[in-house]
Coordinates of C-alpha atoms and ligand atoms in Angstrom, one line a residue:
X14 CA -31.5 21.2 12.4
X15 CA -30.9 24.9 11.9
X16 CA -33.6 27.2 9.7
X17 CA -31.0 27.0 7.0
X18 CA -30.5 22.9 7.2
X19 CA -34.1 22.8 7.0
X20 CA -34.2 25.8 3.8
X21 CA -31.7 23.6 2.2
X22 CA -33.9 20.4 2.9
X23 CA -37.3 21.8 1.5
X24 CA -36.3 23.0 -1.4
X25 CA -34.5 19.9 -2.5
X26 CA -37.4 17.8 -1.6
X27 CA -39.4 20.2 -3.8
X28 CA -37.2 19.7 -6.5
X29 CA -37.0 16.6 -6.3
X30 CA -40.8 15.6 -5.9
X31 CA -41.7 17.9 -8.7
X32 CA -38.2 17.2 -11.3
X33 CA -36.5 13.9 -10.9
X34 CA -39.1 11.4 -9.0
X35 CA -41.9 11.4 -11.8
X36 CA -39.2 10.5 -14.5
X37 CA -37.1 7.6 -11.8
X38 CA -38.9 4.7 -13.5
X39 CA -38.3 6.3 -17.2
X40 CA -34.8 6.9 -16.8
X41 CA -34.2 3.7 -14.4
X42 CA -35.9 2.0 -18.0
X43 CA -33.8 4.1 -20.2
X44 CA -30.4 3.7 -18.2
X45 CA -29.4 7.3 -17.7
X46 CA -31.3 11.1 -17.1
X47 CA -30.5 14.0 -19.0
X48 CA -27.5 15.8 -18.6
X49 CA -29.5 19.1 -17.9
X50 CA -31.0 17.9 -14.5
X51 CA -27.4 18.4 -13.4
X52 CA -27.0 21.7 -14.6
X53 CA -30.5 22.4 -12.9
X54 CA -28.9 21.4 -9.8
X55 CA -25.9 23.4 -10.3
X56 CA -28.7 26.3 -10.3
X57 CA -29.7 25.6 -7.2
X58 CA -26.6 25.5 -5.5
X59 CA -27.0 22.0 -5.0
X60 CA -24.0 20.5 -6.8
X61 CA -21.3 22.3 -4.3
X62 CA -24.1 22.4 -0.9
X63 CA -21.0 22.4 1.6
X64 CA -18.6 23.8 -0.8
X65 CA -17.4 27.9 0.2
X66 CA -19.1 30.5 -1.6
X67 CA -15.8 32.1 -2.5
X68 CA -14.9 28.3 -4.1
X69 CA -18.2 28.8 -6.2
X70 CA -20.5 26.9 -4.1
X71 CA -23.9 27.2 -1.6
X72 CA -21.0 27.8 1.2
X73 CA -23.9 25.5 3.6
X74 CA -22.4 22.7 5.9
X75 CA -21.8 19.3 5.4
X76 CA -25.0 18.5 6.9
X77 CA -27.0 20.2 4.7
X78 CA -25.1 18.6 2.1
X79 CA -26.2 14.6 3.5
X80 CA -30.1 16.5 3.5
X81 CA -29.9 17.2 -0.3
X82 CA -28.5 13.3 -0.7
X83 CA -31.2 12.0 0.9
X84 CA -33.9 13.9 -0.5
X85 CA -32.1 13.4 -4.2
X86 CA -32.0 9.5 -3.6
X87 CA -35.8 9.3 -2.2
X88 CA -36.6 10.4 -5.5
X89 CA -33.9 8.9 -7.8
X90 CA -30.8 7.0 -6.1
X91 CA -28.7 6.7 -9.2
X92 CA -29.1 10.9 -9.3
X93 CA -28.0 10.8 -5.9
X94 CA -25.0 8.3 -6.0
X95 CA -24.0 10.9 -9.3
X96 CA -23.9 13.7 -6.7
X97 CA -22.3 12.0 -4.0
X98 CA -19.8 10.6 -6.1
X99 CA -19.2 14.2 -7.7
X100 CA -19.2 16.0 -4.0
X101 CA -17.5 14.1 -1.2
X102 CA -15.5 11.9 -3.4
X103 CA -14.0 14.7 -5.6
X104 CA -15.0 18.7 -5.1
X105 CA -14.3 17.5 -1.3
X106 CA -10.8 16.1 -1.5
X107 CA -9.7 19.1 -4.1
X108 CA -10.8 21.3 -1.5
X109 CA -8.9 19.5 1.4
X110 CA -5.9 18.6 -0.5
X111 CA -5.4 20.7 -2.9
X112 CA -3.2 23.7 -2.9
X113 CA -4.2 27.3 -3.8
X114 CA -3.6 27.1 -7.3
X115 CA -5.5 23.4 -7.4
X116 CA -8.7 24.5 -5.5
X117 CA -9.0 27.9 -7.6
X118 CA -8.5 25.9 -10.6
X119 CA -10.4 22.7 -10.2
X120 CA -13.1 23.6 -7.3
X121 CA -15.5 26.3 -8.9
X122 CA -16.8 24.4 -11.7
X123 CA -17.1 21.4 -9.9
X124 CA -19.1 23.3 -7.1
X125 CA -21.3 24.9 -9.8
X126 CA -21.7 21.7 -11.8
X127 CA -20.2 22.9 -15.0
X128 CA -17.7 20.1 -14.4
X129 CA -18.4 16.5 -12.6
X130 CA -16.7 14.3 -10.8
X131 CA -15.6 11.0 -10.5
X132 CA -13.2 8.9 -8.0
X133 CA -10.9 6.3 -9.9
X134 CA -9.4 4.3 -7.0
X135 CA -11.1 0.9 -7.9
X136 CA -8.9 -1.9 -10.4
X137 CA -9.7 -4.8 -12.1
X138 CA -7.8 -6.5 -9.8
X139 CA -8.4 -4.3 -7.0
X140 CA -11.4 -3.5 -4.8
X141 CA -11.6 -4.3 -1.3
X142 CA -7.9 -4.4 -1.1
X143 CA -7.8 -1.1 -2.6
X144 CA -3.6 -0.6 -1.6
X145 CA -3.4 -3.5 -4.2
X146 CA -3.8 -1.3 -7.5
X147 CA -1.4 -1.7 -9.9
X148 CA -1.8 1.9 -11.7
X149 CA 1.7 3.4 -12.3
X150 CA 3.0 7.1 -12.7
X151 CA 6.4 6.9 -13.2
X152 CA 8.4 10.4 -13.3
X153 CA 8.8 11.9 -16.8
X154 CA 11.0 15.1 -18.1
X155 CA 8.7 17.5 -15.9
X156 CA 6.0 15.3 -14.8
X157 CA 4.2 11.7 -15.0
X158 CA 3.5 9.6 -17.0
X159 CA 0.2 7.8 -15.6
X160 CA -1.0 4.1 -16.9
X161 CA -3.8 1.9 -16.0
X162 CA -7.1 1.2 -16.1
X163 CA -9.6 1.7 -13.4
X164 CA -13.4 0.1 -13.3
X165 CA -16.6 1.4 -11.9
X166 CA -15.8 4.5 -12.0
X167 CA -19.2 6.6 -11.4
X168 CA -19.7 9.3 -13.6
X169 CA -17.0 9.7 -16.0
X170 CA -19.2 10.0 -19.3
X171 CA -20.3 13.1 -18.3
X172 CA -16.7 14.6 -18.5
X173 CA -15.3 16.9 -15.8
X174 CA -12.7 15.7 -13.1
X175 CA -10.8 12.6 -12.1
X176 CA -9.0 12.0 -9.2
X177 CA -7.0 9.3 -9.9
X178 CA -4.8 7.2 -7.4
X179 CA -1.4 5.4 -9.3
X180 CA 1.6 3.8 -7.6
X181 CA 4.5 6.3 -7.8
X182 CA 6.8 4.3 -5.9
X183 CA 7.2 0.3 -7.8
X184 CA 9.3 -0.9 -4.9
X185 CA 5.5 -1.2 -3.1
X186 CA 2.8 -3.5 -4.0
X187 CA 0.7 -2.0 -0.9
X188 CA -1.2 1.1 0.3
X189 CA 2.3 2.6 0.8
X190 CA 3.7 4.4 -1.9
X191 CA 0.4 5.3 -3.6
X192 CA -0.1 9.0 -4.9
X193 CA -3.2 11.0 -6.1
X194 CA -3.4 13.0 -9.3
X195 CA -5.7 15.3 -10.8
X196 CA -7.0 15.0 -14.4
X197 CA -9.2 16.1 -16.6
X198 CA -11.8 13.6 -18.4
X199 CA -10.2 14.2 -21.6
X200 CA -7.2 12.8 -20.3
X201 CA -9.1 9.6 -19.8
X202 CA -10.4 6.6 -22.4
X203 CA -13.7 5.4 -21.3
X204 CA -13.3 1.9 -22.3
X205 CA -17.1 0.5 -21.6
X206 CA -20.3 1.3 -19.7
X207 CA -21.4 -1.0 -17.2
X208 CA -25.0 -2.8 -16.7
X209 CA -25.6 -3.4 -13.7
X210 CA -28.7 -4.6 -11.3
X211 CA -29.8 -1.2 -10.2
X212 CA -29.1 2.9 -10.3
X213 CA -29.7 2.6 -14.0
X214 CA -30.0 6.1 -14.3
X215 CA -26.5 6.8 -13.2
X216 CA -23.1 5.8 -15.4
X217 CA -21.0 3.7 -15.0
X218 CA -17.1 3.2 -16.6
X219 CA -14.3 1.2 -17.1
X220 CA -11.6 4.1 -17.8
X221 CA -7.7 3.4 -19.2
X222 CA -5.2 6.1 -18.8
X223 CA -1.9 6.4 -20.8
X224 CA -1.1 10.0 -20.6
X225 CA 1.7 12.4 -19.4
X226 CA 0.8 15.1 -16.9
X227 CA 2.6 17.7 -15.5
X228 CA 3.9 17.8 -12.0
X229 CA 1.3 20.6 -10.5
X230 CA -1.4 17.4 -11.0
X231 CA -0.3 15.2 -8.1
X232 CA -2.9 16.0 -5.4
X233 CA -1.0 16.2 -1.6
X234 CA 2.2 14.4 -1.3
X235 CA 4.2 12.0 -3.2
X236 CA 3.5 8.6 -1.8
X237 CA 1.3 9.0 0.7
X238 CA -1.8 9.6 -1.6
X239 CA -3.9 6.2 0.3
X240 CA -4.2 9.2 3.0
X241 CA -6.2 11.2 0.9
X242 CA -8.5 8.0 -0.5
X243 CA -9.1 6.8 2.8
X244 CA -10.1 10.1 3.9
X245 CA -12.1 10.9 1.1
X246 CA -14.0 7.5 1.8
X247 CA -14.7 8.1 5.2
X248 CA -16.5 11.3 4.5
X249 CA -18.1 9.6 1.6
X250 CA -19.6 6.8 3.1
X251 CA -21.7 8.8 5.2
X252 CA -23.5 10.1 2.2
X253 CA -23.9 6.6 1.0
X254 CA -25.5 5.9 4.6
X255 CA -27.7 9.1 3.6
X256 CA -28.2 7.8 0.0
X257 CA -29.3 4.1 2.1
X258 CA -31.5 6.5 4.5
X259 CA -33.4 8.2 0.9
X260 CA -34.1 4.8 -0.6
X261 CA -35.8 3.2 2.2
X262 CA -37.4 6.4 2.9
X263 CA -39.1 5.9 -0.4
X264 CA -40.3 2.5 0.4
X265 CA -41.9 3.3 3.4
X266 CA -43.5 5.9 2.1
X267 CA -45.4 3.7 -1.1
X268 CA -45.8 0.4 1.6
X269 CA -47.6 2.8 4.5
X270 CA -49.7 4.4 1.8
X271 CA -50.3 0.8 -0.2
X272 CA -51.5 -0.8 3.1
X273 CA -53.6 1.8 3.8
X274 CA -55.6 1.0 0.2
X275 CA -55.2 -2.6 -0.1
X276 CA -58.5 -4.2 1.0
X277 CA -58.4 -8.2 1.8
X278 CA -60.5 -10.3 4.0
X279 CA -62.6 -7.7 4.2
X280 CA -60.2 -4.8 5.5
X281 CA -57.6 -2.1 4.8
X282 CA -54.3 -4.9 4.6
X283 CA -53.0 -1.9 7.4
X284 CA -55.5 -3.6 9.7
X285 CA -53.7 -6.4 9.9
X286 CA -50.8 -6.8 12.7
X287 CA -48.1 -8.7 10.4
X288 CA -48.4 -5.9 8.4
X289 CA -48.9 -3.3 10.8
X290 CA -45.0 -4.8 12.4
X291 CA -43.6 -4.6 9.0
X292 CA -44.1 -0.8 8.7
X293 CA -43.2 -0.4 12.7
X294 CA -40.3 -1.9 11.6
X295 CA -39.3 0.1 8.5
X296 CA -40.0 3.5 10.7
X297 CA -38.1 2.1 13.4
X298 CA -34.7 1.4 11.6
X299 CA -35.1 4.4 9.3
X300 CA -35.2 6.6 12.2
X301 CA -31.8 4.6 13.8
X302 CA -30.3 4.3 10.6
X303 CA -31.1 8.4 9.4
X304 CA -29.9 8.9 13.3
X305 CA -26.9 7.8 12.9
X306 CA -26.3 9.4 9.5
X307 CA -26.9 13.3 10.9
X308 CA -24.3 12.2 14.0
X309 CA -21.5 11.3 11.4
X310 CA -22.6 14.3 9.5
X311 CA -22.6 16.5 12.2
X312 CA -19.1 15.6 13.9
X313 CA -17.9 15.9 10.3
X314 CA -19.2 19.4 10.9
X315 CA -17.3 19.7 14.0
X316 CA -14.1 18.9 12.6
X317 CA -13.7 15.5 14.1
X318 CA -12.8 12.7 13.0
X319 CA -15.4 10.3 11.1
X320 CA -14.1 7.0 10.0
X321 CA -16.2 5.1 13.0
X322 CA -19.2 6.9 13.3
X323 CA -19.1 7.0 8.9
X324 CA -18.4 3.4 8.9
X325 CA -21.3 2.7 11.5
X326 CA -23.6 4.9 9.8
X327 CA -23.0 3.4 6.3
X328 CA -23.2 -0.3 7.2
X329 CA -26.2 -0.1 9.6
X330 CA -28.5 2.1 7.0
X331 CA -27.3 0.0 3.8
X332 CA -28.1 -3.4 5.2
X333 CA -31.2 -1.6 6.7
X334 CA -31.6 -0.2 3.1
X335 CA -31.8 -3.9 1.7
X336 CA -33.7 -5.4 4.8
X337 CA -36.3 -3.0 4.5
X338 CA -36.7 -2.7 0.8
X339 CA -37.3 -6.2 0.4
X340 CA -39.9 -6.1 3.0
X341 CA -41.7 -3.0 1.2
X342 CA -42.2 -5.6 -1.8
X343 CA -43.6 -7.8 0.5
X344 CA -46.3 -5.8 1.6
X345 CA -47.2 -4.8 -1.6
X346 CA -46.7 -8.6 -2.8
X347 CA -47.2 -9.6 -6.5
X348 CA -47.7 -6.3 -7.1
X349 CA -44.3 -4.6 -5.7
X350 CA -42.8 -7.5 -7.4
X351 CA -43.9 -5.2 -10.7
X352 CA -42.6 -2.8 -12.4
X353 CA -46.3 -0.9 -11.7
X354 CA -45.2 0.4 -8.6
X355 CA -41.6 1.4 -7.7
X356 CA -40.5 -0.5 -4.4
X357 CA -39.0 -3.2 -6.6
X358 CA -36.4 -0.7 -8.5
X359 CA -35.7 0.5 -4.4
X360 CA -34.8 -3.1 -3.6
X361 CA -32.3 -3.2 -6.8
X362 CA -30.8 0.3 -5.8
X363 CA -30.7 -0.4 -2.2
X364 CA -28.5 -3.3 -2.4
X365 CA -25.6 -1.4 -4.1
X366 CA -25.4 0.3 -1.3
X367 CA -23.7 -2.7 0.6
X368 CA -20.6 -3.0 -1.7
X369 CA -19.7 0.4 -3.3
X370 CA -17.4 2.7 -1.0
X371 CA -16.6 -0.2 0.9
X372 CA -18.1 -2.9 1.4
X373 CA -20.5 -4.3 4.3
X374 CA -17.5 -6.3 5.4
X375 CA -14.7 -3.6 5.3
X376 CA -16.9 -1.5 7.2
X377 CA -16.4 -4.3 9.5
X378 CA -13.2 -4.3 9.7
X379 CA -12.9 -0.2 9.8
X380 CA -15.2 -0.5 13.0
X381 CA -13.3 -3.2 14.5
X382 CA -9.4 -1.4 13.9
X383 CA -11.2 1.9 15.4
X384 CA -12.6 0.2 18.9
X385 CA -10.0 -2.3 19.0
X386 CA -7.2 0.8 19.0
X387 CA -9.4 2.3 22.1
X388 CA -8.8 -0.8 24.1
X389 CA -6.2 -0.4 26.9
X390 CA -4.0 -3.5 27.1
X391 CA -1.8 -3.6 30.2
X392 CA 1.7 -4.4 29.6
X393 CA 2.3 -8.0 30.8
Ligands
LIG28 N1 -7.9 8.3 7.1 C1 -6.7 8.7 6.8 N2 -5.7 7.8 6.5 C2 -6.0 6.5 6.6 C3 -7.2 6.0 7.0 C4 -8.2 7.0 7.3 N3 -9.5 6.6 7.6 N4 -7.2 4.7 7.0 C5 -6.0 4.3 6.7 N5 -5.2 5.4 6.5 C6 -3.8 5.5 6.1 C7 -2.9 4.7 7.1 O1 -2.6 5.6 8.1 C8 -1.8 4.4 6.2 O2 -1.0 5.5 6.0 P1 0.6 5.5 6.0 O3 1.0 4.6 4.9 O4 1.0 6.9 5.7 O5 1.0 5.0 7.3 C9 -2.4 4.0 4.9 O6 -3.6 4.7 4.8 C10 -2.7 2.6 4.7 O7 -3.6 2.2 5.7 P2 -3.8 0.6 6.0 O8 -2.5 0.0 6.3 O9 -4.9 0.6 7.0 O10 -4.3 0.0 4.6 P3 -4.9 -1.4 4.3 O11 -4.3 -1.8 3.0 O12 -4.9 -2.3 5.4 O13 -6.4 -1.0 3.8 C11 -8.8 -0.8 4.0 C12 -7.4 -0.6 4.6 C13 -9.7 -0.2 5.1 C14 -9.1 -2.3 3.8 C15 -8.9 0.0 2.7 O14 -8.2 -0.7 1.6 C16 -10.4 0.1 2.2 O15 -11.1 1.0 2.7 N6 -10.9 -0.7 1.3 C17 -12.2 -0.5 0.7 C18 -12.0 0.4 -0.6 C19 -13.2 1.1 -0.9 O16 -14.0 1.6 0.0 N7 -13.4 1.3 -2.2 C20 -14.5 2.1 -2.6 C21 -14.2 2.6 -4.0 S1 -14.9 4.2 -4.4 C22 -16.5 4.0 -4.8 O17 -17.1 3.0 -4.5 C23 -17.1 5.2 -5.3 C24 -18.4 5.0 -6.1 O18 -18.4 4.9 -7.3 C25 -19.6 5.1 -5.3

């Protein structure tokens, strides 16, 4: 890491040691943190890390910008998947796909935190499949008219910008002939806010659109706006795998300290080989796992393309993520099965991390389209 990676790095640890992981078990409690603590962040630069300067943000790279999501989700994961979401899945895309007049319009108070923002891709009827959604913009005197409704979308209470991906062409019922838009939260019903098992302190949304927009909001080109999603995922996914990396992080960190306390039979319970393999273990595929988080990062850095080494990254450290949070409880036993110690709220946060941005299984089946294109089959 450069002196500047590792600037960026301390100081959000800092924060994040000091702000956000004394209040994780409050807010996980209380479903949600304060507003402010993003505004805090804007402060610091560290709501547009790998955004330019002359776009309003910290002008670092992008991994400086996986540094600050791992040390933000070591302290608070559902604060980290509200930056993530906000970053790579919207400030990022704008930046890409936008044109001169988007970027100067939408990017600098995204990259300053003033606005936030969300990524509505996902349906009702629509996940996995995500070329299935049924959202329509049909052309209007001008414009579009956009109507659907889109679920889980990750931060929209807190109002700012929605990218927003609609079927402009009705002769498709596929990933062809899918567009993105840009729009602003008040363009958007939030219909309900989710519950869910874990990263309480983050929201949650089901939104419904029914609005007309004018023509300078589709994002890129007409009909080829599954591009710009895919894209945008494949960047995204390796700050999940960093988000995966933070959480784990944080259970090693209370299970090497607990076993180090924990007296039984007469010694520290670190004494004791099973438990001296578990934390081996934990270190191991955290160091494999963060490993092959910086290499996604860093060829994002150098321009090159990331949808297998993202893909790898995100499904190795978010079934690490799970594996090794449920073995933190176990070393703590009853007690990390509590709400007196936090390894149990890791395991609930952790396991997200398998399904949203695509899940374990379409990482798969990213993985597998990218190797099995490298194969050389000889004509017969
Ligand atoms: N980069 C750029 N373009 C890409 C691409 C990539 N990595 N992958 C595919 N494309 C393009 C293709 O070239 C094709 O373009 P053309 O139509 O111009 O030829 C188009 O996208 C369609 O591609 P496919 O035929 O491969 O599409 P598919 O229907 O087979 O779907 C899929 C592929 C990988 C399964 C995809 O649907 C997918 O990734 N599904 C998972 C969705 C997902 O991750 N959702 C996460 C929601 S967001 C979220 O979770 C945020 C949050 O809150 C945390």
């Amino acid at each position: 890491m450069t002196a500047e990676q590792r600037e960026i790095q301390a100081l959000t640890r800092e924060f994040a040691e000091a702000e956000i992981a004394p209040n994780a078990a409050r807010w996980d409690r209380d479903h949600g943190f304060p507003r402010e603590l993003l505004a805090r962040l804007g402060e610091l630069g560290l709501m547009g890390v790998c955004v330019p300067e002359e776009h309003g943000g910290a002008g670092s790279d992008f991994l400086s910008y996986i540094l600050v999501l791992e040390e933000l989700s070591r302290a608070d994961a559902g604060v980290g998947v509200t930056v993530a979401v906000h970053t790579s899945a919207c400030t990022l895309p704008l930046l890409e796909f936008g044109t001169s007049v988007q970027v100067e319009e939408y990017v600098p108070p995204l990259a300053r935190g003033d606005a936030i923002g969300c990524f509505a891709l996902t349906e009702p009827g629509s996940g996995s499949d995500a070329g299935a959604l049924v959202s329509s913009a049909e052309r209007a005197d001008g414009g579009w008219h956009l109507r659907g409704s889109k679920q889980w979308i990750t931060n929209a209470a807190f109002g700012g910008t929605v990218l927003f991906f609609a079927r402009t062409d009705a002769g498709t019922r596929t990933a062809r002939g899918v567009s993105a838009f840009v729009l602003g939260t008040d363009e958007v019903e939030i219909t309900r806010t989710e519950e869910k098992l874990g990263l309480n302190s983050s929201v949650t949304n089901d939104i419904a659109v029914d609005t007309f927009v004018a023509s300078d909001r589709l994002l890129g080109e007409e009909n080829h706006g599954f591009r710009i999603a895919m894209s945008t995922l494949d960047g995204g996914r390796i700050g999940i795998a960093a988000q995966a990396v933070g959480i784990a992080q944080a259970a090693y960190d209370v299970s090497l300290a607990y076993a180090q306390e924990r007296e039984a039979f007469g010694h520290r319970i670190a004494d004791f080989q099973a438990i001296q393999h578990k934390l081996v273990n934990m270190s191991m595929e955290i160091d494999a796992a963060r490993l092959l988080v910086h290499r996604a990062a860093w060829l994002k850095d150098q321009g090159r393309g990331v949808t297998e080494a993202g893909a790898k990254a995100k499904l190795f450290a978010s079934e690490m993520a799970r594996r090794q949070t449920a073995e933190a409880i176990q070393v703590l036993g009853g007690y990390g099965y509590t709400k007196e110690f936090p390894v149990e709220r890791y395991y609930r946060d952790a396991k997200i991390t398998e399904i949203y941005e695509g899940t374990s299984e379409i990482q798969r089946l990213v993985i597998a389209r990218e190797l099995l294109q490298k194969v050389h089959v000889p004509a017969s």
